[in-house]
Coordinates of C-alpha atoms and ligand atoms in Angstrom, one line a residue:
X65 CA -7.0 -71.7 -48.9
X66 CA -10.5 -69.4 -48.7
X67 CA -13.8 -69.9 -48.1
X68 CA -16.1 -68.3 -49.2
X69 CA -19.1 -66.8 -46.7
X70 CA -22.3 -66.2 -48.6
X71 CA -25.8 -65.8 -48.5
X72 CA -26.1 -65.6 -44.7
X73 CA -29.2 -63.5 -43.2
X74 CA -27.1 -62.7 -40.2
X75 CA -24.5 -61.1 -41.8
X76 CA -24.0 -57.5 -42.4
X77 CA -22.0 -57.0 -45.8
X78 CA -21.8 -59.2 -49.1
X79 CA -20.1 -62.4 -49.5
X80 CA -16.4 -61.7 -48.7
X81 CA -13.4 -64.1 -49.0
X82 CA -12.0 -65.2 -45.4
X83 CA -8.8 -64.8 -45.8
X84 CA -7.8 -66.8 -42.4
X85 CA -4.5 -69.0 -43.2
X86 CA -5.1 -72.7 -42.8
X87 CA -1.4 -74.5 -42.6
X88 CA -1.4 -77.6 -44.8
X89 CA 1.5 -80.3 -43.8
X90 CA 2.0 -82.0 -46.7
X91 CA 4.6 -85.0 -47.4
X92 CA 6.4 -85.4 -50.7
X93 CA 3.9 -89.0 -51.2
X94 CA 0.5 -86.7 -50.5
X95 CA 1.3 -84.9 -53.4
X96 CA -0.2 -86.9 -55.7
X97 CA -2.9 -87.7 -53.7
X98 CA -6.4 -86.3 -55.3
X99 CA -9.5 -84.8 -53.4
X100 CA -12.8 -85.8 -53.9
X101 CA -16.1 -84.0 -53.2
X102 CA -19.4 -86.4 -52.5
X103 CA -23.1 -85.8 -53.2
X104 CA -23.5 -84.8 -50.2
X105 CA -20.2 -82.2 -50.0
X106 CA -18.2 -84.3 -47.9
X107 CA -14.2 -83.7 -48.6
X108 CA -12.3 -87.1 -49.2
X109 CA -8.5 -87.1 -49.6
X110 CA -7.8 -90.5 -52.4
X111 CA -4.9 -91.7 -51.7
X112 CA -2.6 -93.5 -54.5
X113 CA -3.8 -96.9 -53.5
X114 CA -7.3 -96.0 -53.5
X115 CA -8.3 -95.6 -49.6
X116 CA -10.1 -92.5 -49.0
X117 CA -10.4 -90.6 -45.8
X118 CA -12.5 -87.7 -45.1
X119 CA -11.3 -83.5 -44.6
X120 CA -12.5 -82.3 -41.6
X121 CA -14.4 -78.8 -42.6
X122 CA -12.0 -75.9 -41.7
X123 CA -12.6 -74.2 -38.5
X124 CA -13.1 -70.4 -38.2
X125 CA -13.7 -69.3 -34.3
X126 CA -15.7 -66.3 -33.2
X127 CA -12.8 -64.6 -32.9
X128 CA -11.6 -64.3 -36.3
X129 CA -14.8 -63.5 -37.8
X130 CA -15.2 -60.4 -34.7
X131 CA -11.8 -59.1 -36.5
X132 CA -13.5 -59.1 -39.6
X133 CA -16.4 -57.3 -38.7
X134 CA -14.7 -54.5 -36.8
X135 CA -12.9 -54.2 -40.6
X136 CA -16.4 -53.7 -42.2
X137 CA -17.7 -51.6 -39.9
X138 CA -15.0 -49.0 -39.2
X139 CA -12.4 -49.5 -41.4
X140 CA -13.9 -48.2 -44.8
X141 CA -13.6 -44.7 -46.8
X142 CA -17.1 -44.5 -45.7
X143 CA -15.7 -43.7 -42.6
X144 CA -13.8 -41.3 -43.5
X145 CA -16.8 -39.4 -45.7
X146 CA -18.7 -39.6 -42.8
X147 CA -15.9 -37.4 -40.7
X148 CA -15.4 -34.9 -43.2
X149 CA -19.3 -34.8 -43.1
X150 CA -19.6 -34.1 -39.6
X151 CA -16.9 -32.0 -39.7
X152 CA -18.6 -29.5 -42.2
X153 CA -21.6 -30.0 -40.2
X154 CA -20.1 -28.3 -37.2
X155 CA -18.2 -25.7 -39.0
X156 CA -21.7 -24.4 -40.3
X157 CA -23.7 -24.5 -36.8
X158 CA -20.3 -23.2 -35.1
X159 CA -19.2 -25.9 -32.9
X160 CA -15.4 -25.5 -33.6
X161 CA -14.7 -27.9 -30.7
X162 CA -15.8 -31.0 -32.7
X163 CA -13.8 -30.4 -35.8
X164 CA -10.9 -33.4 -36.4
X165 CA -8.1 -32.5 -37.8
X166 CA -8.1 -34.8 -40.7
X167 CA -4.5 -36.6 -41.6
X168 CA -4.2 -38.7 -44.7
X169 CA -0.7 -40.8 -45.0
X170 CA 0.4 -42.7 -48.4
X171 CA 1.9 -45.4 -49.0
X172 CA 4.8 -45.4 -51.8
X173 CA 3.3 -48.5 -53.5
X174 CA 0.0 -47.4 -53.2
X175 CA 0.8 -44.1 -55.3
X176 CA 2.8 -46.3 -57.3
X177 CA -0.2 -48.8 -58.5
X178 CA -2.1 -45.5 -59.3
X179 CA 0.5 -44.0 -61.3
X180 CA 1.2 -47.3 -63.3
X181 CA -2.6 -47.1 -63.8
X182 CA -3.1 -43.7 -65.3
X183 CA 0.3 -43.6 -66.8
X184 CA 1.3 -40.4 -64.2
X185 CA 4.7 -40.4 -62.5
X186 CA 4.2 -41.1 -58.7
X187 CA 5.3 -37.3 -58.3
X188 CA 2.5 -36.7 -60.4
X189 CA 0.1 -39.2 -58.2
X190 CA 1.7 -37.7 -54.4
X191 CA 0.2 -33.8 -55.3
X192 CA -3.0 -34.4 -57.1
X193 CA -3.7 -37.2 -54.3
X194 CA -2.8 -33.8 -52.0
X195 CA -4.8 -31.9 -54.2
X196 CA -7.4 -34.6 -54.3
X197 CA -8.0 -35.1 -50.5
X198 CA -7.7 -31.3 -49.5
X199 CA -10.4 -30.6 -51.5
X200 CA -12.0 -33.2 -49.9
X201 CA -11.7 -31.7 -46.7
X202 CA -8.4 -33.2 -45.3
X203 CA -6.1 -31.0 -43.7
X204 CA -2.7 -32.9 -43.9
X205 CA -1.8 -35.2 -46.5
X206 CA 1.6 -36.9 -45.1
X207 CA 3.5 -40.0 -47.0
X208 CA 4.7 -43.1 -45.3
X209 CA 8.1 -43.2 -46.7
X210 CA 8.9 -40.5 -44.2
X211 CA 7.5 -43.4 -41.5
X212 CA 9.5 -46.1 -42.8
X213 CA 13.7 -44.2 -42.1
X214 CA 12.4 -44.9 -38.4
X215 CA 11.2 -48.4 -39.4
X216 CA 14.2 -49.3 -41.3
X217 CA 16.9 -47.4 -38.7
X218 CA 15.0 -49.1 -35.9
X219 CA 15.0 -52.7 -37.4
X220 CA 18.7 -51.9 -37.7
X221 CA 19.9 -51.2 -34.4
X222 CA 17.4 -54.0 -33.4
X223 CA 19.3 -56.6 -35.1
X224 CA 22.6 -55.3 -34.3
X225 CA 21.8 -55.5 -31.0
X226 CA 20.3 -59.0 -31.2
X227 CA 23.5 -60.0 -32.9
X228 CA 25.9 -58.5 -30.7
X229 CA 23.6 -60.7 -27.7
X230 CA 23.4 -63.8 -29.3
X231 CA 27.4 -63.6 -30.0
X232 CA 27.4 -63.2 -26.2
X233 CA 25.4 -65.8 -25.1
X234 CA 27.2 -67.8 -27.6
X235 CA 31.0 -67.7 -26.2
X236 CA 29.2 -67.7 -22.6
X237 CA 27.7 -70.9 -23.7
X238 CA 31.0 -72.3 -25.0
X239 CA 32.6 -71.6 -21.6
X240 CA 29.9 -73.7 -20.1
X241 CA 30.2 -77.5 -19.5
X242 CA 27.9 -79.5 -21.7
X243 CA 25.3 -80.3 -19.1
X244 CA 25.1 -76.3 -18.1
X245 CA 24.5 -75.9 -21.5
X246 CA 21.9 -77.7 -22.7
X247 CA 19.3 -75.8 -21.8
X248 CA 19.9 -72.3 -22.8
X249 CA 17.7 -71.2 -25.4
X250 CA 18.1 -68.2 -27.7
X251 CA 14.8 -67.2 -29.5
X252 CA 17.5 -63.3 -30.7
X253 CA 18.6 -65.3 -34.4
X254 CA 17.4 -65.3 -36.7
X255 CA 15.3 -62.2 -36.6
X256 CA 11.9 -61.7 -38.7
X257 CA 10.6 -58.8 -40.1
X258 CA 7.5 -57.3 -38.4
X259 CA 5.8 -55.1 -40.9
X260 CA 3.6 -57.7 -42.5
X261 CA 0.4 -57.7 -40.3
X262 CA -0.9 -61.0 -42.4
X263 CA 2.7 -62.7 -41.5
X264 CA 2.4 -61.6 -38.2
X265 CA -2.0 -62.8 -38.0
X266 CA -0.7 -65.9 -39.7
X267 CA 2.1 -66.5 -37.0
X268 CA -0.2 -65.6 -34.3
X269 CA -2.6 -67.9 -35.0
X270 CA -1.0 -70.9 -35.9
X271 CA 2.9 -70.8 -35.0
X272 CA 3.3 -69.3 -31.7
X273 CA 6.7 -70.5 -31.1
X274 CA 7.8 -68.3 -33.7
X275 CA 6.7 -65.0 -32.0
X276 CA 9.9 -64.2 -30.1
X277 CA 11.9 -64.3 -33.1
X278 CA 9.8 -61.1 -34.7
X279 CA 11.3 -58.1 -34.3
X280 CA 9.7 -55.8 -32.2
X281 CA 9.9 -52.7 -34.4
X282 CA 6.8 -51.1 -35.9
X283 CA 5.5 -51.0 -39.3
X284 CA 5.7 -47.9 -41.6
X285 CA 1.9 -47.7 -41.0
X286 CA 2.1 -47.9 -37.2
X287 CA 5.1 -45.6 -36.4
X288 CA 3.2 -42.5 -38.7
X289 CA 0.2 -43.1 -36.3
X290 CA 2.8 -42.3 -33.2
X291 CA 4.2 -39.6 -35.2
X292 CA 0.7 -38.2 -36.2
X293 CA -0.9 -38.6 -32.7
X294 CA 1.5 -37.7 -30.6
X295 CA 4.6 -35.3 -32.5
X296 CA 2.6 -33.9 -34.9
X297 CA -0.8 -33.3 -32.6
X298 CA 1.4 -31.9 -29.9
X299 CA 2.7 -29.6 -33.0
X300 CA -0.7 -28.4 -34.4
X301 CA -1.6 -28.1 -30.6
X302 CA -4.7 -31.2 -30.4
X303 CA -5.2 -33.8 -28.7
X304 CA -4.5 -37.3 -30.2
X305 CA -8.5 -38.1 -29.8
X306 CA -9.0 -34.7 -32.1
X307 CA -7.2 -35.8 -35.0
X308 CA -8.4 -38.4 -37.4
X309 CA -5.7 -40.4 -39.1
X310 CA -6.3 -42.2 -42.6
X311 CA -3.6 -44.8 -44.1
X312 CA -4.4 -45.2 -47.7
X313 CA -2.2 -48.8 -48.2
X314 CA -1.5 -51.9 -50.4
X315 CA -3.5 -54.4 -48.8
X316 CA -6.3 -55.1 -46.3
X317 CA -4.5 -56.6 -44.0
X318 CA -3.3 -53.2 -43.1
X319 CA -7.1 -52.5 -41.5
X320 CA -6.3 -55.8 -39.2
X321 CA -2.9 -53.6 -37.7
X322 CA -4.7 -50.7 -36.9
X323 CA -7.4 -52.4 -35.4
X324 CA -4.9 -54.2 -32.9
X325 CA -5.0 -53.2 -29.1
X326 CA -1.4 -52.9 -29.2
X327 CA -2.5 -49.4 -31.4
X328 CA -5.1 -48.2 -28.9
X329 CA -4.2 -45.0 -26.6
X330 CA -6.3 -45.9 -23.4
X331 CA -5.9 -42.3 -22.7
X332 CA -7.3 -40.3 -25.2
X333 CA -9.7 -43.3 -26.5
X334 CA -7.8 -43.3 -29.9
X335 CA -5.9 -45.3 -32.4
X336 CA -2.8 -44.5 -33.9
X337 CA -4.4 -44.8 -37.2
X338 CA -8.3 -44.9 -37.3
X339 CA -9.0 -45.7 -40.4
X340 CA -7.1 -47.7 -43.5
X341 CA -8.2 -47.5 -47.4
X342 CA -7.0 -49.5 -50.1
X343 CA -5.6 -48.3 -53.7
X344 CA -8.7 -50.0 -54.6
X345 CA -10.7 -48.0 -52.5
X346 CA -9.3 -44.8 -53.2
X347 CA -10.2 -45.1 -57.5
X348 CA -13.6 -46.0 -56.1
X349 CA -13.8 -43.0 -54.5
X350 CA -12.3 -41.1 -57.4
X351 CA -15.6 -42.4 -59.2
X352 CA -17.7 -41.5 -56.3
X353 CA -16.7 -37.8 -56.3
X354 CA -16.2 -37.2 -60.2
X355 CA -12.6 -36.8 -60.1
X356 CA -10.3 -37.4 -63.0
X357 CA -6.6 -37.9 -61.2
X358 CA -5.4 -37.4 -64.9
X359 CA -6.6 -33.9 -65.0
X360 CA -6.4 -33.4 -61.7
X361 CA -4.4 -29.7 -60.5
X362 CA -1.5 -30.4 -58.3
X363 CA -0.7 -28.8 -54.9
X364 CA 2.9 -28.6 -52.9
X365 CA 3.8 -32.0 -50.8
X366 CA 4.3 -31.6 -47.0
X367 CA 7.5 -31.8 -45.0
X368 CA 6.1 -35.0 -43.4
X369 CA 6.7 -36.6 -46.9
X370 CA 10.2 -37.7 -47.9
X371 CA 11.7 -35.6 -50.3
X372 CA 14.6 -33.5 -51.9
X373 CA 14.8 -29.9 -50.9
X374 CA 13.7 -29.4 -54.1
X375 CA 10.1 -31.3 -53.5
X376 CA 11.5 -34.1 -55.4
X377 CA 9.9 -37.6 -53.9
X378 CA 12.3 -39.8 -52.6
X379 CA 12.4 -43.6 -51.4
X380 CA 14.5 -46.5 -50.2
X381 CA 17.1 -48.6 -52.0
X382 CA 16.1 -52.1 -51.7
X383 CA 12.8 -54.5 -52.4
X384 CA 9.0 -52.6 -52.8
X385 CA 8.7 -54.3 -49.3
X386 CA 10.2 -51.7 -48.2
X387 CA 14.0 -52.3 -48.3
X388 CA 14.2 -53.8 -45.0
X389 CA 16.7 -56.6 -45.7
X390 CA 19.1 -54.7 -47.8
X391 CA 19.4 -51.5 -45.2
X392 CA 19.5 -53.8 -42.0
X393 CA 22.8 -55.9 -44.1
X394 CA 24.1 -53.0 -45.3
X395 CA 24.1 -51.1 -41.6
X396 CA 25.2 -53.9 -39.9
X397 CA 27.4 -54.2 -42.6
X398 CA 29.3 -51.5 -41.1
X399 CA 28.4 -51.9 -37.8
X400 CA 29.5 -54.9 -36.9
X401 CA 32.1 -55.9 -38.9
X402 CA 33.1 -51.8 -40.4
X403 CA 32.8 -53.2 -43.8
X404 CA 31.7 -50.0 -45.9
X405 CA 30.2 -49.8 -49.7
X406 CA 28.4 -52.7 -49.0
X407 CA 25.5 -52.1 -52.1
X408 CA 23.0 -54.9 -52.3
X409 CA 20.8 -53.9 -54.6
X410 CA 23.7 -53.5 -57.0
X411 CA 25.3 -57.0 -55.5
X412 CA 27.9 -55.0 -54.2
X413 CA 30.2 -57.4 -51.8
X414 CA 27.3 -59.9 -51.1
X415 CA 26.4 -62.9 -53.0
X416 CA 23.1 -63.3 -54.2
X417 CA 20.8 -66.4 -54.8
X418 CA 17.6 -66.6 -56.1
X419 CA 16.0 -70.4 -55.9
X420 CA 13.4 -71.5 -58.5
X421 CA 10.9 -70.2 -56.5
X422 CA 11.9 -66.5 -57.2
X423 CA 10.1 -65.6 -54.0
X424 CA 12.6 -67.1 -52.2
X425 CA 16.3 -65.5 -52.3
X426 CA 19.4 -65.4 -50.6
X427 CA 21.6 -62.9 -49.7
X428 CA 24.9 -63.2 -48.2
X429 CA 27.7 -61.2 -46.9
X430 CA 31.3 -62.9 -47.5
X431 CA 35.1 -62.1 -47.2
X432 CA 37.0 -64.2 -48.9
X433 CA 34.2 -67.0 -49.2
X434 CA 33.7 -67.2 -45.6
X435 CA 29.7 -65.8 -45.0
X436 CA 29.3 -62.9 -41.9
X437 CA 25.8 -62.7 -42.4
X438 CA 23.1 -64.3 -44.1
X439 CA 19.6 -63.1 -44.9
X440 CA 17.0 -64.4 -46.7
X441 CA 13.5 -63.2 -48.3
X442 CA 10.5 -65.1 -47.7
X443 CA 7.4 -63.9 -49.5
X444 CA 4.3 -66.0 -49.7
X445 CA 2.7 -68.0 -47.9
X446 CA 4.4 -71.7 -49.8
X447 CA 8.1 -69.4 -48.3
X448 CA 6.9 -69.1 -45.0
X449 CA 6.0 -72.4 -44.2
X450 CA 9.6 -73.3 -45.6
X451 CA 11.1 -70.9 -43.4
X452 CA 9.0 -71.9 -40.1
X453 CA 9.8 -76.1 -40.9
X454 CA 13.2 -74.7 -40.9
X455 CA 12.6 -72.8 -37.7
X456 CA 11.1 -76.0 -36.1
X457 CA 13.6 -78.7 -37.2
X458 CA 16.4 -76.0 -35.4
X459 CA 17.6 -76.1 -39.2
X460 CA 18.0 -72.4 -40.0
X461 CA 20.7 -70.5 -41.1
X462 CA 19.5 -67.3 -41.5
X463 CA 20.7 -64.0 -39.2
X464 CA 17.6 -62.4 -40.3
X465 CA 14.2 -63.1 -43.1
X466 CA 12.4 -60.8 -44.6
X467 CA 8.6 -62.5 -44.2
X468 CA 6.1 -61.3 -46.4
X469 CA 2.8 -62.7 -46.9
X470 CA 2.1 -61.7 -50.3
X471 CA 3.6 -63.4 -53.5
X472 CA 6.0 -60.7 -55.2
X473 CA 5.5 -58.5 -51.7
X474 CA 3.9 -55.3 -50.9
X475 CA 3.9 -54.3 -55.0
X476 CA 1.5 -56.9 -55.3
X477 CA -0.5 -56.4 -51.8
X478 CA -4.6 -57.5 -52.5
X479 CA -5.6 -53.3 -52.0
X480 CA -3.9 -52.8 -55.2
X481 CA -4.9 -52.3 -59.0
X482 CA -4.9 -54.8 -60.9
X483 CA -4.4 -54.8 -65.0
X484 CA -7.3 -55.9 -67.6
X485 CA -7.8 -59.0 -68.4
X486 CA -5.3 -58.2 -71.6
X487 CA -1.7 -57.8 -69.7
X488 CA -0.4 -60.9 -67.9
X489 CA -0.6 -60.4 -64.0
X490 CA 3.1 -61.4 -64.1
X491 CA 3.9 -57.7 -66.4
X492 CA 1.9 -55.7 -64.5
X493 CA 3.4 -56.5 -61.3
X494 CA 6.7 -56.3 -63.1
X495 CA 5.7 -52.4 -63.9
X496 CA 4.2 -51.5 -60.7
X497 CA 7.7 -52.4 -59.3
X498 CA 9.5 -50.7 -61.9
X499 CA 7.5 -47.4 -61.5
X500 CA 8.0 -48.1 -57.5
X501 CA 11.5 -48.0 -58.4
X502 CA 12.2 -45.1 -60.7
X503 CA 11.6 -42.9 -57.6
X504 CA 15.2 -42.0 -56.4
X505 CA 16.3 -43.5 -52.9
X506 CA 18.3 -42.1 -50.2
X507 CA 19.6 -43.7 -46.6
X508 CA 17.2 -43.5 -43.6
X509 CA 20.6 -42.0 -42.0
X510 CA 20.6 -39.0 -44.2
X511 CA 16.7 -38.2 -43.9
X512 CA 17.5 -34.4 -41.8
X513 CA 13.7 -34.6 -40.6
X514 CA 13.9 -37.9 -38.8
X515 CA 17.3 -37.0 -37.5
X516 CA 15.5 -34.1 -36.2
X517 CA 12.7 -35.7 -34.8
X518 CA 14.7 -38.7 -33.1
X519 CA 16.7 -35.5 -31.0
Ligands
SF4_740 S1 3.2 -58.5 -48.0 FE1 1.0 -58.2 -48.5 S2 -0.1 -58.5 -46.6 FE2 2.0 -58.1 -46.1 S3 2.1 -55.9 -45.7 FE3 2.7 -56.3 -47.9 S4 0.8 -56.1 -49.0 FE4 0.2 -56.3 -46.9

């Protein structure tokens, strides 16, 4: 559902679409049930015999409209002009003290929306973005693939060790007489993923029971914030507050995680990422400072990037979400049962099953027809409610789900591109992803810069 906020005198931007989730419980007879709007805007619901009841108006509290606002103010690339500005500013009048270091980090589906867009390869995108934002003014420009081995190694052992408890608890309960029993509760199984900050604002505010279930490992976004404020400023000898650290990412929900208090370093008086930009965003900026990305020079990528030796990019096997479900299978895979070669992408010793809704699948790990494990991808908001009536009728099957708020996933975030009105929304998205995709992947476990930073 949205609403849309406009022409109000007390408000500081233009009309924007809330985007605050409204759960709808619906019952196979509502379905066919029609809405009806009166002269004077009143919301009836006409039911098939004719009675009519009236909608109560949605509700949006102080709160949610506060989180908005701290978007509009400080999370624009306004912002981040204004930085470079100041930072020029005391360059020329000698006040070296007050210079930030100024870190941009990319997200892989970001680059690859831009690259589908001007027809680059996302190589091609990742150093004339570089060259782009140096000559900006930005000293670093990082990518968040890098971010995500620690995500996706993280999530990993999380699970395995959520597993390994819940088997526990499991035979302990078994050894238990019934009456002992009943009321252990065991909120490890199935595990949800955490990197979706509008899953997670959507579970927040309306599913709380839920919360216990999501793992506890940060997003991409998030854990290149700890790398950039605390590794990498301890590197470049700064402090956290003296570095100023830019996501450019796939949807706006991202500004909502960064904003979080969970992000805030009391200490220094800092967040881990100060400021997020959309792909949209970024192109309006290209317009802003006359740049033409498809003529653009190109300039090295940094070792805080994930590449080859060779400065080749490199990603993860699995979904544009990130690959989360297919490396936490194919780790525990081997961890837990030493089953090896597991491939999911290539449906390598799991079974696949994709529903009607196609955002919606499946994904099993068998021997000999008996199922180990059994993860699921949830994307959209029509998935999620499926999964959390499954959560709440104690009807779920799943080890671990892959929740993500946006139809199609992170390829198809709201801070991306989007086609003219001449290619079908359905094709573009399809060639976002396959652009995403023709990036080679390798294993978290083989990434010799996070193994270096993790010792
Ligand atoms: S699924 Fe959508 S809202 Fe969630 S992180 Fe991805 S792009 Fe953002």
């Amino acid at each position: 559902m949205s609403v849309l906020l406009k022409d109000l005198n007390d408000y500081i931007a233009p009309s924007q679409a809330c985007i605050k989730p409204v759960e709808v419980n619906k019952t196979a007879t509502e379905s066919s049930n029609v809405i009806k709007i009166d002269d004077s805007g009143g919301y009836y619901e006409v039911f098939q015999d004719g009675v009519e009841t009236k909608l109560e108006t949605a509700r949006i509290t102080l709160d949610d409209c506060l989180a908005c606002s701290v978007l509009i103010t400080t999370q624009t690339h306004e912002e981040l002009y204004n930085v470079l500005k100041s930072n020029k500013q005391a360059v020329r009048e000698g006040r070296v003290d007050n210079v930030k270091t100024v870190v941009v980090s990319i997200a892989p589906q970001s680059r690859a929306s831009i690259a589908a867009m001007y027809k680059l390869s996302p190589l091609q995108v990742a150093r004339r973005l570089t060259h782009f934002f140096r000559s900006l003014g930005v000293d670093y420009v990082f990518d968040t693939s890098f971010s995500r081995d620690f995500s996706l190694l993280e999530s990993a052992r999380e699970f395995v060790q959520r597993y390994r408890g819940f088997q526990e608890r499991q035979r302990q309960k078994l050894s238990l007489n019934d009456d002992k029993s009943k009321g252990l509760d065991d909120p490890s199984l199935p595990m949800l993923a955490s990197s979706c900050p509008g899953w997670i604002c959507y579970a927040e505010k309306t599913h709380g029971s839920v919360l216990p279930y999501i793992s506890q490992t940060k997003s991409p976004q998030q854990i290149m914030g700890s790398i950039v404020k605390d590794y990498f400023a301890k590197k470049i000898g700064v402090t956290p507050n003296n570095i100023y650290h830019v996501g450019i990412m796939m949807c706006y929900d991202k500004k909502l995680e960064a904003s979080r208090s969970d992000f805030f370093d009391e200490k220094y008086q800092t967040r881990d990422v100060d400021c997020v930009i959309t792909t949209v965003e970024v192109v309006k900026m290209f317009g802003e400072q006359n740049y033409d990305i498809k003529e653009s020079p190109e300039l090295p990528l940094h070792s805080l990037t994930k590449t080859t030796q060779e400065g080749q990019l490199l990603g993860s096997a699995g979904s544009a979400s990130g690959g989360f479900l297919e490396f936490i299978l194919e780790y525990s895979a081997r961890e837990l049962f030493g089953m090896t070669g597991i491939d999911v992408d290539g449906e390598k010793g799991v079974v696949v099953k994709t529903g009607r809704n196609k955002d919606f699948k499946e994904t099993t790990l068998e021997v000999e027809g008996k199922p180990l494990l059994k993860f699921a991808s949830a994307y959209g908001f029509r998935s999620i409610q499926n999964i959390i009536r499954k959560m709440k009728g104690g009807n779920i099957q799943y080890h671990y789900v892959e929740v993500m708020a946006c139809p199609s996933g992170c390829i198809n975030g709201g801070g991306q591109l989007r086609p003219d009105g001449t290619v079908p929304i359905k094709d573009w998205i399809a060639k976002v992803n396959d652009v995403y995709r023709s990036v080679d992947s390798s294993s978290p476990e083989q990434n010799e810069t996070v193994q270096n930073l993790y010792r």
